[in-house]
Structures are given as structure tokens and as C-alpha cells.
mmCIF file of N, CA and C in Angstrom:
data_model
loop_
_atom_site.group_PDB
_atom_site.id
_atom_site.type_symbol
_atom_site.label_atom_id
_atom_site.label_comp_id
_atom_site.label_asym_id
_atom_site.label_seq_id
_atom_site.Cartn_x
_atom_site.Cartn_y
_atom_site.Cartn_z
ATOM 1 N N UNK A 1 150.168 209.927 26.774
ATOM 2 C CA UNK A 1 151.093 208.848 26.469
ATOM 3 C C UNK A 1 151.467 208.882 24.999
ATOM 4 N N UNK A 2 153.086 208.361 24.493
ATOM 5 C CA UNK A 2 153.307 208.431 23.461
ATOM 6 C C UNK A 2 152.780 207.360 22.540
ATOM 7 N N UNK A 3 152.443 207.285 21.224
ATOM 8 C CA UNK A 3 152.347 206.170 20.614
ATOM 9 C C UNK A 3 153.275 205.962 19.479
ATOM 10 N N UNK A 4 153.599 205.176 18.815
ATOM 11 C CA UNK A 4 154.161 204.199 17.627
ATOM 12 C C UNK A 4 153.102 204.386 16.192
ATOM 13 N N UNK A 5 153.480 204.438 15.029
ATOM 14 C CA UNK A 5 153.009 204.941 13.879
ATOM 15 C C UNK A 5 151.544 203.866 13.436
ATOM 16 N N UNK A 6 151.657 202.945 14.375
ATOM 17 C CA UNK A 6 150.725 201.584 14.356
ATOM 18 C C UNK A 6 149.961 201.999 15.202
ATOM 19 N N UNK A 7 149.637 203.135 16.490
ATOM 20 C CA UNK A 7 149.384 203.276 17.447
ATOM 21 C C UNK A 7 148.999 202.523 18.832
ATOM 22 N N UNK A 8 150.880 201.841 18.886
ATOM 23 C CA UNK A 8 151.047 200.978 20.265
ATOM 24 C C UNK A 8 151.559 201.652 21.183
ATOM 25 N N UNK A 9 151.013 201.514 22.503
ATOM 26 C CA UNK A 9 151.779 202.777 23.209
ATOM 27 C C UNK A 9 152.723 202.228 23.540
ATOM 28 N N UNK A 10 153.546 203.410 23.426
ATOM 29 C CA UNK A 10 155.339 202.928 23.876
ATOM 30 C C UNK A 10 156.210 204.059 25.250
ATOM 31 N N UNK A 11 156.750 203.733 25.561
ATOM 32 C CA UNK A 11 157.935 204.006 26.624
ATOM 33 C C UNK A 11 159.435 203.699 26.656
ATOM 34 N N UNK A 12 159.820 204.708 27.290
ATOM 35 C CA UNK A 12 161.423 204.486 26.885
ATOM 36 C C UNK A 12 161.789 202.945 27.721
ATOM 37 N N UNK A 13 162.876 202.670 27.096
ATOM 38 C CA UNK A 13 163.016 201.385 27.760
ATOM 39 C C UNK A 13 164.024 201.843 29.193
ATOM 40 N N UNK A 14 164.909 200.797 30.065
ATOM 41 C CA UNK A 14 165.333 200.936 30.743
ATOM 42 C C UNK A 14 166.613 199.618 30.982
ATOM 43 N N UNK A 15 167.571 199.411 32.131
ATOM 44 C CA UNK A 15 168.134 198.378 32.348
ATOM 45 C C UNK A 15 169.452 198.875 31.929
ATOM 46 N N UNK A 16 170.466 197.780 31.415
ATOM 47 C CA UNK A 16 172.066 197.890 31.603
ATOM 48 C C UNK A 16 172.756 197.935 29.669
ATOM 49 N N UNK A 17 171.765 196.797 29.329
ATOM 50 C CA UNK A 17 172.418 196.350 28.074
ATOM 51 C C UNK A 17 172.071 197.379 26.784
ATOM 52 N N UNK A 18 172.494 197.365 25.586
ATOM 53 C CA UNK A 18 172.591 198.438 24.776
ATOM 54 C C UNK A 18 171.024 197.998 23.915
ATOM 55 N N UNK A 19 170.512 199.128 23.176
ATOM 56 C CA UNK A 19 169.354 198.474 22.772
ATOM 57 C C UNK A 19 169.847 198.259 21.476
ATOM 58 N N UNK A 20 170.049 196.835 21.111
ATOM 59 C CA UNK A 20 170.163 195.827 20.300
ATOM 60 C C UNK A 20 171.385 196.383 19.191
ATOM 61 N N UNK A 21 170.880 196.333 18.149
ATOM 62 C CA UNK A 21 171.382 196.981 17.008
ATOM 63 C C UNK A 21 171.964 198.364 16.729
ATOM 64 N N UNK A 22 171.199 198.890 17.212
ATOM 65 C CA UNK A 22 171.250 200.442 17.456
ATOM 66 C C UNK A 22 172.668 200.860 17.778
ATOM 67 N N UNK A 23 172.715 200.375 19.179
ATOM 68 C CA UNK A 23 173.814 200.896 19.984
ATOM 69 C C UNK A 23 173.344 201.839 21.020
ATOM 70 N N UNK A 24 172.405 201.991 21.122
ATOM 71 C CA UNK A 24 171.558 203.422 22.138
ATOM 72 C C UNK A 24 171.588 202.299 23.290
ATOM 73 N N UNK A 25 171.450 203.706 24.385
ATOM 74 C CA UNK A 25 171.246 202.841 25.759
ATOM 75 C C UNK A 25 169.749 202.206 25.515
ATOM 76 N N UNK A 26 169.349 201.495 26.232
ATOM 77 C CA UNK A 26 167.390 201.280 26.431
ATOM 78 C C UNK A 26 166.778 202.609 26.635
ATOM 79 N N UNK A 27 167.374 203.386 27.995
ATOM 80 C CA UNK A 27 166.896 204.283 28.073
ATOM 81 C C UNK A 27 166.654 205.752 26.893
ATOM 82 N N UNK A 28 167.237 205.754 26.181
ATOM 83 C CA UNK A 28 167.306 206.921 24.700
ATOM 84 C C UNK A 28 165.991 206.020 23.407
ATOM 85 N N UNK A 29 165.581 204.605 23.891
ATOM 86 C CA UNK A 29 164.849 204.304 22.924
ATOM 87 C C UNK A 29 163.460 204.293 23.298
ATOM 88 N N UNK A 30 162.314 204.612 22.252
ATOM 89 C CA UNK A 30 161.226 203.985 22.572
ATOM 90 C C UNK A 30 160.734 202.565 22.468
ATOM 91 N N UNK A 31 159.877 201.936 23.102
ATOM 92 C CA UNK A 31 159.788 200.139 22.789
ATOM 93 C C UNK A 31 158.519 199.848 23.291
ATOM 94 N N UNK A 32 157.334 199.470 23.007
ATOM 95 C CA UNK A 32 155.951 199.185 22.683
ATOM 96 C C UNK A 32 156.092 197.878 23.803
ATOM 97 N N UNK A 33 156.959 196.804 24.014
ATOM 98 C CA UNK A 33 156.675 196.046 24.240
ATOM 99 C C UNK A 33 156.188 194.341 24.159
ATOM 100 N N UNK A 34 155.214 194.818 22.946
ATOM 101 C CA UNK A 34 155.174 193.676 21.802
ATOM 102 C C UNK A 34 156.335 192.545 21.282
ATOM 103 N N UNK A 35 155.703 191.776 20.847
ATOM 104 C CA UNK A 35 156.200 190.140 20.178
ATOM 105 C C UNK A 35 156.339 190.581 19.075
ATOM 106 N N UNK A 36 156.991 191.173 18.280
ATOM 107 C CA UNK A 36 157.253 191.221 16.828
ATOM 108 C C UNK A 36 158.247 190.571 15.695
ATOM 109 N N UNK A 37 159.329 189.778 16.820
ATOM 110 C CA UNK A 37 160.175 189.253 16.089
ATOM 111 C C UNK A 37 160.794 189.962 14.597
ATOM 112 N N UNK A 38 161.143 191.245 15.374
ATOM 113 C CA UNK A 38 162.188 191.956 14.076
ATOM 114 C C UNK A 38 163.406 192.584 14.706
ATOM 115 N N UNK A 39 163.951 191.417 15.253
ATOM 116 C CA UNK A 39 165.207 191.590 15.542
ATOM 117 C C UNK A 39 166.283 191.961 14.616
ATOM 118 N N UNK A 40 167.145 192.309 14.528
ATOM 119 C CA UNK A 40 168.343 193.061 13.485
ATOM 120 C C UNK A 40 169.283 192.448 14.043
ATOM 121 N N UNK A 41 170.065 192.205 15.316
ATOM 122 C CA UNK A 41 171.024 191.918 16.135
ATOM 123 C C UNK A 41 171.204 190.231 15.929
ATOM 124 N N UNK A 42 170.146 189.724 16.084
ATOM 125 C CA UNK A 42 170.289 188.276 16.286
ATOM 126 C C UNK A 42 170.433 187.485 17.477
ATOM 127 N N UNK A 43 170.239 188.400 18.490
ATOM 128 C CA UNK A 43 170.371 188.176 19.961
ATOM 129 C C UNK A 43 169.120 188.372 20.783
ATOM 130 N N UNK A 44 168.865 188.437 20.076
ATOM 131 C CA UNK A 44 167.073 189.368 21.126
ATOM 132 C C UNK A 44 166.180 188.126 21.237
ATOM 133 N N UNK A 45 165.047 188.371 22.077
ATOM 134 C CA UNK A 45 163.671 187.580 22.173
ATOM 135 C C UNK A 45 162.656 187.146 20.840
ATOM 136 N N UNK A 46 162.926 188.578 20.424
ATOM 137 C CA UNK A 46 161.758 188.778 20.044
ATOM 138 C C UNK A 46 160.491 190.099 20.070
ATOM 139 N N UNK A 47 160.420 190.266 21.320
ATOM 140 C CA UNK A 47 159.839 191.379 22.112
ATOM 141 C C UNK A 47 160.527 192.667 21.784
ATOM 142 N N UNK A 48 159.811 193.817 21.788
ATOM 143 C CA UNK A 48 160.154 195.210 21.480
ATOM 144 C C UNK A 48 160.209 195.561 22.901
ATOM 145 N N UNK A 49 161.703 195.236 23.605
ATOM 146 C CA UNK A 49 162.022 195.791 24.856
ATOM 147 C C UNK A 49 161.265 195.434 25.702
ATOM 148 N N UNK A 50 161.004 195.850 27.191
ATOM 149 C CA UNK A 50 161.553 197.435 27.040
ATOM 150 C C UNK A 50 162.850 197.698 28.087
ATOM 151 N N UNK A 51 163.408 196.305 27.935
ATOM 152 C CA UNK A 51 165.038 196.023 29.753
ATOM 153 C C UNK A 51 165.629 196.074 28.225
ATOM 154 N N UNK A 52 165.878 195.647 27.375
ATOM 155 C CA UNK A 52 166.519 195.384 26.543
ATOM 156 C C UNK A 52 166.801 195.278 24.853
ATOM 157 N N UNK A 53 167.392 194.957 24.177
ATOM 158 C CA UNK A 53 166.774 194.153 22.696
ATOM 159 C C UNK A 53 166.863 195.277 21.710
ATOM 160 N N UNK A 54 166.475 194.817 20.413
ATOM 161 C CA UNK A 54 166.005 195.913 19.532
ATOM 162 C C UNK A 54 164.804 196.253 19.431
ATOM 163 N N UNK A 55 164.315 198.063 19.348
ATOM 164 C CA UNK A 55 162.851 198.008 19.245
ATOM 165 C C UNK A 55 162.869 197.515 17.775
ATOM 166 N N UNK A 56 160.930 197.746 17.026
ATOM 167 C CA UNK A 56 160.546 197.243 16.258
ATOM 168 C C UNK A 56 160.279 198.364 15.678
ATOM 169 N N UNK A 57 160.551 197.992 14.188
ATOM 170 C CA UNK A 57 160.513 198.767 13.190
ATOM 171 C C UNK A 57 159.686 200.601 13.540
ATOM 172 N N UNK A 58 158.439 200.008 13.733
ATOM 173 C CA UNK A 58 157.355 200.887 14.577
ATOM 174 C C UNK A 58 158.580 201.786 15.500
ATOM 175 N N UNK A 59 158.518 201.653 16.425
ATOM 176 C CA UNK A 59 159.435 201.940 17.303
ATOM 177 C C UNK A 59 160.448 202.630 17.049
ATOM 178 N N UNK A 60 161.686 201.986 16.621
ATOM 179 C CA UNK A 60 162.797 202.831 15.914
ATOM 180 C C UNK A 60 162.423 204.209 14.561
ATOM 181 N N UNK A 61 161.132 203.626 14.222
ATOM 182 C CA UNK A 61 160.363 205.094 13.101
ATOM 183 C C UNK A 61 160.311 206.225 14.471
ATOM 184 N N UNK A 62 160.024 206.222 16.007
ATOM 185 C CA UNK A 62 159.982 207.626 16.474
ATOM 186 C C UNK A 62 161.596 208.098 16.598
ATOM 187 N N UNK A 63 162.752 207.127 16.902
ATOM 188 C CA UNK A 63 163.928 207.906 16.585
ATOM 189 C C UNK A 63 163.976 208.609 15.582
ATOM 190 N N UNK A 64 163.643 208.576 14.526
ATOM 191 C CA UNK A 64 164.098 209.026 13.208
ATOM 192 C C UNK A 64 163.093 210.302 13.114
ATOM 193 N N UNK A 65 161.871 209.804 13.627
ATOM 194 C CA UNK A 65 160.707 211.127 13.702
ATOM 195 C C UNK A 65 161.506 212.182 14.122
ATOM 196 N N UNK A 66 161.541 211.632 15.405
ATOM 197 C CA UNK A 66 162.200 213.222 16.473
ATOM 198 C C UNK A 66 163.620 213.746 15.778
ATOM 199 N N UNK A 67 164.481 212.948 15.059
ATOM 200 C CA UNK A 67 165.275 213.903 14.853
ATOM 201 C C UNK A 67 166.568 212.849 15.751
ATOM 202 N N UNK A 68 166.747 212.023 16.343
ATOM 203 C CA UNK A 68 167.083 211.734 17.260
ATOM 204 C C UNK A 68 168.540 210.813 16.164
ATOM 205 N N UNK A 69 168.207 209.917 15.272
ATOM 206 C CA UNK A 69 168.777 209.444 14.554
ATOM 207 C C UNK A 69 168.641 209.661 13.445
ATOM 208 N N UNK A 70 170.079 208.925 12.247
ATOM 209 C CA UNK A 70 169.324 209.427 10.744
ATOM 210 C C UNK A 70 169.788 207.759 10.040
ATOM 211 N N UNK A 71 169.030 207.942 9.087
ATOM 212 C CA UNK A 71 169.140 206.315 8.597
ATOM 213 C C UNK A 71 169.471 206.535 6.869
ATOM 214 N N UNK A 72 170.215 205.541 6.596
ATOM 215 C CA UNK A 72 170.857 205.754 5.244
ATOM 216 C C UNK A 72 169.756 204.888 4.276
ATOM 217 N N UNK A 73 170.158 204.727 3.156
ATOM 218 C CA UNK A 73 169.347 204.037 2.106
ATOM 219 C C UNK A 73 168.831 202.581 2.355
ATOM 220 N N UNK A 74 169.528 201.868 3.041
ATOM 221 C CA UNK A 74 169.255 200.664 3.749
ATOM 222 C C UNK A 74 168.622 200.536 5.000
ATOM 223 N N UNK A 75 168.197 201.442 5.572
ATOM 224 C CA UNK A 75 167.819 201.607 6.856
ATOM 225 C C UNK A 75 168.469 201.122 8.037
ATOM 226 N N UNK A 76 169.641 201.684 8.090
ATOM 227 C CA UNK A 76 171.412 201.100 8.602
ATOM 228 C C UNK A 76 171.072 203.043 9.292
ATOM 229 N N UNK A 77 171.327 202.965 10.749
ATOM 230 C CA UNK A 77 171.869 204.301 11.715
ATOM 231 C C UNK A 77 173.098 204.650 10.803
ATOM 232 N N UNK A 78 172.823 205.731 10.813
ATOM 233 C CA UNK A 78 173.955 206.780 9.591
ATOM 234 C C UNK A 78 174.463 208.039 10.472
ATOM 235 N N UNK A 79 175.696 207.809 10.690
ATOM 236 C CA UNK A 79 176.569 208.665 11.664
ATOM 237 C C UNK A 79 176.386 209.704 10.934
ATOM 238 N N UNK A 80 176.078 210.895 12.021
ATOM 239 C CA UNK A 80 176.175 212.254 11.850
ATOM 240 C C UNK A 80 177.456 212.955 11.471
ATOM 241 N N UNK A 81 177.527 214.036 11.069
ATOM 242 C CA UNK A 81 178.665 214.728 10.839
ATOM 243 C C UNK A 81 179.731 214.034 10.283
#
């Protein structure tokens, strides 16, 4: 199983709506699950997914691990090319 830099285990999320802030489906993100209340969007629970929402900090660090996204000086998704 994968884990989060905190070592929470996480899974891709799933469902319809975009994950939060991002713009990624649920499914392209990882999400722990957890109550963390670090929403970015302003729409979320609270919770790090995993139907929905923005993941948590933790979380969005394995996009950036893998290569998957890139993040600018603000920690703002920074379009490729």
C-alpha cells in the first residue's frame, strides 16, 4: 500500500466531481482520507477525499513526487509547456 510523507495510507480517490482545486479528476489523485481541513477551493468538507474535495497538503506532495504535477513558487499547479 501507498503512503503520504506523514505516513497515512492513501488511495486514489474516485466519483464524478473534480478534485477540488487542482482540477484533476478524483481518480488521478491520491487522498488519505483524513479530517485535515486544508481546503484551497472553499467548497470542501474538510476531509482528504476520497469521492471528492481537495487532497491535503500530504497528499497533493505525491503528485508532485511522481512527476505527475509541477508547482510554482506559491504552491499554485504550474502548467506545463
Amino acid at each position: 500500500k501507498m503512503k503520504n510523507r506523514v505516513d497515512d495510507f492513501v488511495q486514489k480517490g474516485g466519483g464524478v466531481c473534480l478534485a477540488g482545486w487542482t482540477g484533476l479528476n478524483p481518480n488521478q489523485v491520491w487522498y488519505c482520507g483524513k479530517r485535515k481541513n486544508q481546503c484551497r477551493c472553499g467548497t470542501c468538507d474538510g476531509r482528504c477525499g476520497p469521492s471528492n474535495g481537495c487532497p491535503c497538503d500530504d497528499c497533493f506532495q505525491l503528485l508532485v513526487d511522481e512527476g505527475f504535477v509541477c508547482v510554482n513558487g506559491c504552491g499554485d499547479i504550474a502548467k506545463k509547456g
